[in-house]
Short mmCIF file of C-alpha atoms in Angstrom, two decimals:
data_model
loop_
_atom_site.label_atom_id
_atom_site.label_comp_id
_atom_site.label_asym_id
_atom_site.label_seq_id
_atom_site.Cartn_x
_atom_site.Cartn_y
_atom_site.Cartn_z
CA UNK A 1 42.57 10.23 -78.70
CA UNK A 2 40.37 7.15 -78.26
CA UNK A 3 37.68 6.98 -75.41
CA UNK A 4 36.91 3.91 -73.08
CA UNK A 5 34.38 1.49 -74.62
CA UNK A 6 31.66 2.72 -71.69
CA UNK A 7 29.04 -0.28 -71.54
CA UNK A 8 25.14 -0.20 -70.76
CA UNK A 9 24.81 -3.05 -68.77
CA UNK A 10 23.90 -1.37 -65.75
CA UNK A 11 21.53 0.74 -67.22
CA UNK A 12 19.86 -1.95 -68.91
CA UNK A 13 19.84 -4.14 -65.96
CA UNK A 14 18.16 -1.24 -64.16
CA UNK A 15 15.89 -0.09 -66.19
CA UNK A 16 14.57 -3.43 -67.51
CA UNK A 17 12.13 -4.37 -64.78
CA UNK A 18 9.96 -1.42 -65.76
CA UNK A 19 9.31 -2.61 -68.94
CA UNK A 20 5.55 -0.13 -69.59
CA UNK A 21 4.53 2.66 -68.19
CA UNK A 22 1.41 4.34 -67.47
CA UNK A 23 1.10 6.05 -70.72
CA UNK A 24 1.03 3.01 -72.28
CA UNK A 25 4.91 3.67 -73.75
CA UNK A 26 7.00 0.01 -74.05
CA UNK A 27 11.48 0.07 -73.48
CA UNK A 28 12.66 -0.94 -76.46
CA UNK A 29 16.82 -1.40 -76.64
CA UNK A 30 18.76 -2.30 -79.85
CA UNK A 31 22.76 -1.84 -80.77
CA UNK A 32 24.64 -1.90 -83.38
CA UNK A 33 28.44 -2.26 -84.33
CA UNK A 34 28.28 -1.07 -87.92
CA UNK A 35 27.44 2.98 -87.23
CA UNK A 36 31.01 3.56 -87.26
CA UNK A 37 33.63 5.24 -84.58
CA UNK A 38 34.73 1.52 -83.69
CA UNK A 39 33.26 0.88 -81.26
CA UNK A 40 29.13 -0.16 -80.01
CA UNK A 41 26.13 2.45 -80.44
CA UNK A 42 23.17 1.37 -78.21
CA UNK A 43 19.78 3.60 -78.39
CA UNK A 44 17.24 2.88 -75.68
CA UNK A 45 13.69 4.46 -75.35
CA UNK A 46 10.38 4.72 -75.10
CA UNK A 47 7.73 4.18 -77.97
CA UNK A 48 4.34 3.72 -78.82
CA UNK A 49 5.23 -0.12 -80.51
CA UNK A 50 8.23 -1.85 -82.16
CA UNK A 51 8.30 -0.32 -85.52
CA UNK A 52 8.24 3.15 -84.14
CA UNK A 53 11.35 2.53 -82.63
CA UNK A 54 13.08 1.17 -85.29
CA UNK A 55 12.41 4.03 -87.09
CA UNK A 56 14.23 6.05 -84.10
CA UNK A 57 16.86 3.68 -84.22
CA UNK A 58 17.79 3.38 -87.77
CA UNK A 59 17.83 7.25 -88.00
CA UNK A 60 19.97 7.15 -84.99
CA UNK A 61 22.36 4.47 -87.34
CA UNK A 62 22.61 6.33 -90.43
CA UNK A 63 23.01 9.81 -88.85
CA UNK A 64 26.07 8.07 -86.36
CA UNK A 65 27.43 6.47 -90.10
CA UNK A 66 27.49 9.93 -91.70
CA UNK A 67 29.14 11.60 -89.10
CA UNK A 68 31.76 8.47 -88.72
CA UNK A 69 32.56 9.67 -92.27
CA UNK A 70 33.28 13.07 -92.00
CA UNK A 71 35.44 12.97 -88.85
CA UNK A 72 37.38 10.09 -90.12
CA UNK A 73 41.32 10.56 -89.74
CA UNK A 74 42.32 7.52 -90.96
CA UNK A 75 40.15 6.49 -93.83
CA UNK A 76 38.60 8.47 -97.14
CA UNK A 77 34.76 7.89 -98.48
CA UNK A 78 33.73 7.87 -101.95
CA UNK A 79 32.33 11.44 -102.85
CA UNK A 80 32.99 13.02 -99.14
CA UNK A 81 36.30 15.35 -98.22
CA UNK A 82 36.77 14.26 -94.52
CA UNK A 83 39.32 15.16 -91.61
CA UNK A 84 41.93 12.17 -93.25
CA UNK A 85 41.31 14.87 -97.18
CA UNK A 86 42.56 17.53 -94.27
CA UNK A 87 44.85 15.92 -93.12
CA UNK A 88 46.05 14.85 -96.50
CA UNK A 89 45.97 18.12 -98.13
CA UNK A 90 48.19 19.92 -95.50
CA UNK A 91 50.60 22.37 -96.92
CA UNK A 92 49.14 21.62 -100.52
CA UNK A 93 46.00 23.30 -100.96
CA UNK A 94 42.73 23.85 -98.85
CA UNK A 95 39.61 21.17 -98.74
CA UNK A 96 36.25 21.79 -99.67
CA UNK A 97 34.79 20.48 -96.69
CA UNK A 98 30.94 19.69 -95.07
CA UNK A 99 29.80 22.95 -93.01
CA UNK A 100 29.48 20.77 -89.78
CA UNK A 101 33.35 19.83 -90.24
CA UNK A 102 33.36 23.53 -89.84
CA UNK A 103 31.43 24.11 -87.07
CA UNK A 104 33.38 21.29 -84.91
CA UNK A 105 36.82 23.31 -86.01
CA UNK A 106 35.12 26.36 -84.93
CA UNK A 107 33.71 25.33 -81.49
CA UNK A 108 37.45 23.05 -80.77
CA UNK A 109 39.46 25.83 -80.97
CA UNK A 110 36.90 28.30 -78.73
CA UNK A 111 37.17 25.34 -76.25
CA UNK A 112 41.00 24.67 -76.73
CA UNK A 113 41.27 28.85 -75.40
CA UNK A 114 38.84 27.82 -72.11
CA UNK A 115 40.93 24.05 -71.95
CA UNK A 116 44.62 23.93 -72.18
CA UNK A 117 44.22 20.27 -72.03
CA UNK A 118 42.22 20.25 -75.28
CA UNK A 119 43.73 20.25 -78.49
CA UNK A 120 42.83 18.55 -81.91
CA UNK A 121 45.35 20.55 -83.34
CA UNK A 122 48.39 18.13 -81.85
CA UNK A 123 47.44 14.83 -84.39
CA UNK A 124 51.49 15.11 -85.15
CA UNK A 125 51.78 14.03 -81.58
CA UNK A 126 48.69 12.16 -80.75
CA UNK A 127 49.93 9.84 -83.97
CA UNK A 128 53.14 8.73 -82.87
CA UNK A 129 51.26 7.40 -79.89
CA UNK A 130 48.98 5.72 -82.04
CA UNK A 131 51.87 3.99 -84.16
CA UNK A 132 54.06 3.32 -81.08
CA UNK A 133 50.44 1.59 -79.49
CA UNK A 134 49.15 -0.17 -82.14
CA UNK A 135 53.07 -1.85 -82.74
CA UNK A 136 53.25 -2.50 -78.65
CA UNK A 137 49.43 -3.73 -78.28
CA UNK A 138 50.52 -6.15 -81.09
CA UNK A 139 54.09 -7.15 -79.13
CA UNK A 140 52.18 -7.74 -76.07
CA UNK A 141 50.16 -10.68 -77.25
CA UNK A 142 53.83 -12.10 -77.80
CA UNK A 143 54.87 -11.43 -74.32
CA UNK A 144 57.17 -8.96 -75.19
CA UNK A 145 57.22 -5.26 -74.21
CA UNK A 146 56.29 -2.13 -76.34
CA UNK A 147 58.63 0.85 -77.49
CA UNK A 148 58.18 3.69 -76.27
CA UNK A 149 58.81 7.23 -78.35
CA UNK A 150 61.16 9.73 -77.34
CA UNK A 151 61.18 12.48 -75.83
CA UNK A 152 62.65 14.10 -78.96
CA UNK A 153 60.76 12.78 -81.52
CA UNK A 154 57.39 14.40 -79.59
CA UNK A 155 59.21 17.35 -79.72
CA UNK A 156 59.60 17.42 -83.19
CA UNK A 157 56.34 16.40 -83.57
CA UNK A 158 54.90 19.30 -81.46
CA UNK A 159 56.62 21.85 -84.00
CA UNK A 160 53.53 20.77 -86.27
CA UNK A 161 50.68 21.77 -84.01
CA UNK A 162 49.14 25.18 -83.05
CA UNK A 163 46.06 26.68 -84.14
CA UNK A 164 47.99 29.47 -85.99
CA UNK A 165 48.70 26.41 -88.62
CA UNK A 166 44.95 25.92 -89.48
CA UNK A 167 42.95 28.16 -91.68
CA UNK A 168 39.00 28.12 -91.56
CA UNK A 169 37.72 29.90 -94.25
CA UNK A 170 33.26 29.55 -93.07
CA UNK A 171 32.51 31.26 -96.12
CA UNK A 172 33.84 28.79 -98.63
CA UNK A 173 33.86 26.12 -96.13
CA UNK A 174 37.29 25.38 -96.71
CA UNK A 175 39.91 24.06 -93.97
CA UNK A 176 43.81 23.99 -95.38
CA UNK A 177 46.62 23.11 -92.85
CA UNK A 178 49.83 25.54 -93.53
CA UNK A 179 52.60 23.28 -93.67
CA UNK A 180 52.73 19.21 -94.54
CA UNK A 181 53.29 17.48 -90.84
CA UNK A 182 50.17 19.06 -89.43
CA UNK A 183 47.05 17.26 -88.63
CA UNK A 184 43.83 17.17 -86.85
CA UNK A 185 42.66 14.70 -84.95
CA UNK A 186 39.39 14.80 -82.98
CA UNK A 187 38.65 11.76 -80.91
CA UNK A 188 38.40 13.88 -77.67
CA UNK A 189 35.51 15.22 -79.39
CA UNK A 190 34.25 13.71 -82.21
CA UNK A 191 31.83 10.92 -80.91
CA UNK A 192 30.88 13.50 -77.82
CA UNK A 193 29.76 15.87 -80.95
CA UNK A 194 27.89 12.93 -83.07
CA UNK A 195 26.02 11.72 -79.65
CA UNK A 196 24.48 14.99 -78.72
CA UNK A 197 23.52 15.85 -82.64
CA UNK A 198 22.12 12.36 -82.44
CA UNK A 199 20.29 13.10 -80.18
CA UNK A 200 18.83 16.34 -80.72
CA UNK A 201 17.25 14.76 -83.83
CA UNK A 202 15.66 12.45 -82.09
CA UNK A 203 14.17 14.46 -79.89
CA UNK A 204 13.08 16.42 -82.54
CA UNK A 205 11.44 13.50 -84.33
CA UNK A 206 9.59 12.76 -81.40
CA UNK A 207 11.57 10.25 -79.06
CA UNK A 208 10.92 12.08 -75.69
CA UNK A 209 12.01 9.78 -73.79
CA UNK A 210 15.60 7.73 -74.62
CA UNK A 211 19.24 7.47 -74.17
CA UNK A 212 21.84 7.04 -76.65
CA UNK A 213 25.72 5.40 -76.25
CA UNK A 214 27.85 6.07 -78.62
CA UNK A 215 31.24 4.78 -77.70
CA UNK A 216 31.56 5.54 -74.17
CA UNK A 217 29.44 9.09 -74.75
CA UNK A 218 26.10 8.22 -72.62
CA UNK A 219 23.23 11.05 -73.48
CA UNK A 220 19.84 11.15 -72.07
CA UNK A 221 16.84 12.33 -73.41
CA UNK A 222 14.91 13.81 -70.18
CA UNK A 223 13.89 11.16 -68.31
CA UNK A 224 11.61 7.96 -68.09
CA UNK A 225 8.30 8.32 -67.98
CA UNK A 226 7.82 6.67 -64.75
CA UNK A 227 11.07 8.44 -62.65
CA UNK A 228 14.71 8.99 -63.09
CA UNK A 229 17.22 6.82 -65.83
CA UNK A 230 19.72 5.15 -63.99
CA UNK A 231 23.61 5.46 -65.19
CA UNK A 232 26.02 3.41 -63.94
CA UNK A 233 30.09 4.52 -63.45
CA UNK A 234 31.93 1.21 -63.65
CA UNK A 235 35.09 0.18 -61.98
CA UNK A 236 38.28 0.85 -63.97
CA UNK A 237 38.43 -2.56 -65.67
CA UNK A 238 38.16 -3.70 -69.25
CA UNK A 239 35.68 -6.33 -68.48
CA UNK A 240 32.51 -5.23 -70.23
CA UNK A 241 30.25 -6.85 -67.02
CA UNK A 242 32.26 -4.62 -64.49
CA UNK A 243 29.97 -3.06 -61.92
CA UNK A 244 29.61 0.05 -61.21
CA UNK A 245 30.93 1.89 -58.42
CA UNK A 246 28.69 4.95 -58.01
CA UNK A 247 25.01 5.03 -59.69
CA UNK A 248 23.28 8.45 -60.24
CA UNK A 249 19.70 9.29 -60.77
CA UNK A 250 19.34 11.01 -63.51
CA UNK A 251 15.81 13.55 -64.12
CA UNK A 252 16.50 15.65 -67.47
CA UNK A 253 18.61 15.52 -70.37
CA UNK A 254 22.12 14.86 -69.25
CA UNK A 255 25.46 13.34 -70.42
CA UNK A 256 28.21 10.94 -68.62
CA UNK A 257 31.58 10.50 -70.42
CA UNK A 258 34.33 8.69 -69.23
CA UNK A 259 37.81 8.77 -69.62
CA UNK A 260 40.19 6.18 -68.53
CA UNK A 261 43.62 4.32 -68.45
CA UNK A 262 42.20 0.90 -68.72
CA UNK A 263 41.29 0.51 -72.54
CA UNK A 264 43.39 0.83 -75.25
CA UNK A 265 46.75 0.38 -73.65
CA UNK A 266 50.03 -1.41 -73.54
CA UNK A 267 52.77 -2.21 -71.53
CA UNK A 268 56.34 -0.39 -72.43
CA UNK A 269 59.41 -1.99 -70.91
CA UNK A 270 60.01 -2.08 -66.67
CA UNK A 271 55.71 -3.15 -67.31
CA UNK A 272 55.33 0.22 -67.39
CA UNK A 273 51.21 0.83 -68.78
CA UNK A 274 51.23 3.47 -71.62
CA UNK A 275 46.87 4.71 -71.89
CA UNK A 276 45.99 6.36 -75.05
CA UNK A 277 44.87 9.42 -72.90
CA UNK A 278 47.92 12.11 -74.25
CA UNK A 279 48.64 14.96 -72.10
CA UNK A 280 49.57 17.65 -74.46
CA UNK A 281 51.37 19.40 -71.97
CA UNK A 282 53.79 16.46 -71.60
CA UNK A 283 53.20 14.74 -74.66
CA UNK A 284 53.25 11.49 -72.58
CA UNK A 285 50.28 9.59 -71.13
CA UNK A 286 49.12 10.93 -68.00
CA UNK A 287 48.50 8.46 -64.98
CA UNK A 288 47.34 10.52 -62.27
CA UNK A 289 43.72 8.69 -61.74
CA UNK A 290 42.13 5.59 -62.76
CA UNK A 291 39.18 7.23 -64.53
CA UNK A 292 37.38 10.49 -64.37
CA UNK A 293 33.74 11.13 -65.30
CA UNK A 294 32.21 14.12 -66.52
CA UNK A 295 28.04 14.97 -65.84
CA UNK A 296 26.99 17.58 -68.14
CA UNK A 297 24.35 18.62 -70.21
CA UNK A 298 25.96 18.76 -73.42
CA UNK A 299 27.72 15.67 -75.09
CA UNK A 300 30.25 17.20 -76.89
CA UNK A 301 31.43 19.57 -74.10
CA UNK A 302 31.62 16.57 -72.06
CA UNK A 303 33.60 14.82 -74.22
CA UNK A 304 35.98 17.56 -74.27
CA UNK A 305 36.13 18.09 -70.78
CA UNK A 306 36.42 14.24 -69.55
CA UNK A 307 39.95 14.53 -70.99
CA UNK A 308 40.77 17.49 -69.84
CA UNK A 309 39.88 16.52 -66.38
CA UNK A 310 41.63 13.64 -66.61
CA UNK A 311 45.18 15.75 -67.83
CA UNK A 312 44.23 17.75 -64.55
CA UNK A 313 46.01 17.27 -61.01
CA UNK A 314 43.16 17.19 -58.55
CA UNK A 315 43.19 20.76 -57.04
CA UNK A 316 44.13 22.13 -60.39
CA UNK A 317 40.53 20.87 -61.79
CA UNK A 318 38.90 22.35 -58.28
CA UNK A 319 40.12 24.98 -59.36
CA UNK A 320 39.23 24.77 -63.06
CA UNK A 321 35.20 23.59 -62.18
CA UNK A 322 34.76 25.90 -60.09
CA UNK A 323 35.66 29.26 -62.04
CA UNK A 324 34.18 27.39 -65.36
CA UNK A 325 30.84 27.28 -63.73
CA UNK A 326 30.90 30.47 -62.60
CA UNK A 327 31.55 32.01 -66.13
CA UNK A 328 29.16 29.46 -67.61
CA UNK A 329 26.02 28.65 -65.23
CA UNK A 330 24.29 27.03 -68.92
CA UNK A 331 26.80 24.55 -68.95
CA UNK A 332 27.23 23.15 -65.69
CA UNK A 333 30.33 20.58 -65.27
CA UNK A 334 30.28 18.42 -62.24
CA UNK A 335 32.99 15.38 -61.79
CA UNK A 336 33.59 11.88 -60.61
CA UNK A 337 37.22 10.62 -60.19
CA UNK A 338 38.43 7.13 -58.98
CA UNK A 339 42.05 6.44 -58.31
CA UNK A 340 43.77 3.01 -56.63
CA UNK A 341 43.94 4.92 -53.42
CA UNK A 342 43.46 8.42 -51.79
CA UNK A 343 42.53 8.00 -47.76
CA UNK A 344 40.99 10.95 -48.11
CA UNK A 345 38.28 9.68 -50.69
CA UNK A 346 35.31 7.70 -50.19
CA UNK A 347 36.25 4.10 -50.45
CA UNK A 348 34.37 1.26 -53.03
CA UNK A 349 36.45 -2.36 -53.04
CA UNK A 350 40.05 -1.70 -53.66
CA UNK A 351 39.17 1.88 -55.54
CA UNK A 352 38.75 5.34 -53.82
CA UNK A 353 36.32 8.17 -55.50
CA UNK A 354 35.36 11.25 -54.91
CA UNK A 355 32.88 13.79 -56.89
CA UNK A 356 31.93 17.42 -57.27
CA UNK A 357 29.30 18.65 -54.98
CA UNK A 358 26.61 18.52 -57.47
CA UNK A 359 26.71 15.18 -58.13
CA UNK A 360 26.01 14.24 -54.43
CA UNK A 361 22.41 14.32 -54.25
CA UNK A 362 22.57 12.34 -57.39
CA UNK A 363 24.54 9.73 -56.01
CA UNK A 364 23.21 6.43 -55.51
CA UNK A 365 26.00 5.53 -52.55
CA UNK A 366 25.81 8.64 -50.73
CA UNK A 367 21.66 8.75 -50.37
CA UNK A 368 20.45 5.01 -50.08
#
């Protein structure tokens, strides 16, 4: 699955006017569309002059490019085995693959065991959406409706998925898929994953004060030098120059990830709106909220967990934050959902929102 292209323009508009701080540091910003995982990578931070930066931000480039590479499902690289050799491979023989490849396998299916919204294992499923999308995104710009997939054909699908169809041999760093039909696919993780590795080598090249987007995965590196980074949750809409309807103040290393119906979708028949966000519990798209944001420490658990709050009925992921922070204090999760309308919600334009308790006294609209 495919997150929402999450834009900077907020944060840039914010944080702009305070151009050099005391310590003599200058905001430098810079993107880039050619780091891979389709979609924008912006790196904003603090340095000592222009060239330093650069430095920070064609690290940040090359490191994004390499990991675009390995988690690939749909293309190969010269010299590399990547998810799309996995996938390729299944029920042949097992792939030689890169020891971080590995590691992501290892910590998605710890996390599918806490989440039983998270998956990478259903790619059988999660690509007959992608088929039936691409076909209907493409029919839409005709004025015609897309198809929609049955209810069957998921289910035959789903035979192919399951951990117990994936071996993970760490020794010989080897992944083989059991029988031909299976595959991986890791967009509720993958960029989550690449934005926090990203930047955990920045910080330990020196950048100690930044934040890095990589394709709707925002991560900061502590905070400004002169008070809190700003971050900005925008309005369900696919225009880029949205605004934001909550802004949080943000003091120490943190990530916002948002997951939402609005990119990436098309219209069935009835103008029924088909997201990209798969419930694997339904195999259909779920539609319950507008968009839900997670705050977290850790990119790539909030990746994971933006989807799975989004697959979640309301009380149901209460439920769910609640217990997970009890059993993992590190890793705090707090929320921020927006639906069309809830009376019981807070109310912004013609959206209502609500958040976890821990994002309140973060909250722009709730202390100004």
């Amino acid at each position: 699955m495919k997150k929402i292209i999450y834009t900077l323009i907020s944060l840039i508009f914010l944080t702009a006017c305070s151009n050099r701080s005391e310590n003599k540091l200058t905001l430098y910003n810079k993107s880039t569309i050619t780091a891979g995982f389709d979609t924008t990578i912006t790196i904003m931070g603090y340095a000592e002059d222009e060239e330093t930066f650069d430095a920070y931000f064609q690290l940040a480039h090359d490191t994004f490019s390499q990991y675009n590479e390995l988690f690939d499902i749909y293309n190969t690289y010269p010299g590399i085995n990547n998810l799309m050799s996995v996938n390729e491979n299944a029920g042949i023989e097992p792939v030689a693959v890169d020891p971080l490849i590995i590691d992501m396998l290892k910590m998605a299916k710890e996390y599918t065991e806490i989440s039983p919204y998270f998956n990478v294992t259903y790619g059988a499923v999660f690509n007959i959406w992608h088929d039936y999308r691409e076909e209907g995104i493409e029919l839409n710009t005709k004025g015609e409706p897309g198809r929609v997939p049955t209810l069957e054909e998921l289910k035959e699908a789903e035979k192919y998925t399951g951990w117990d169809k994936v071996v993970i041999d760490d020794v010989n760093n080897t992944v083989y898929l059991k029988e031909k039909g299976v595959r991986l696919d890791v967009g509720a993780l993958a960029k989550g994953l690449a934005t926090e590795l990203v930047a955990q080598k920045l910080e330990t090249e020196g950048l100690e004060h930044g934040i890095i987007s990589g394709g709707g995965n925002i991560r900061t590196i502590n905070k400004k030098p002169d008070g809190p980074w700003k971050i900005g949750v925008q309005e369900p809409s696919p225009e880029i120059s949205a605004p934001s309807i909550d802004i949080f103040s943000l003091e120490e290393s943190m990530s916002v990830v948002t997951s939402g119906d609005y990119q990436r979708t098309y219209y069935g028949p009835d103008n029924v709106m088909y997201s990209h966000l798969i419930n694997p519990k339904t195999l259909f798209p779920q539609n319950s909220f507008r968009s839900v944001t997670v705050v977290m420490e850790n990119s790539a658990l909030a990746d994971i967990f933006s989807t799975s709050m989004y697959m979640m009925e309301f009380d149901e992921a209460n439920t769910f934050i609640e217990e997970y922070n009890i059993k993992y204090p590190e890793d705090k999760l707090e929320v921020f959902w927006v639906m069309d309308e809830n009376e019981d919600w807070y109310q912004y334009d013609k959206y209502d929102y609500t958040m976890t308790e821990g994002l309140k006294p973060l909250s722009h609209n709730l202390n100004e």
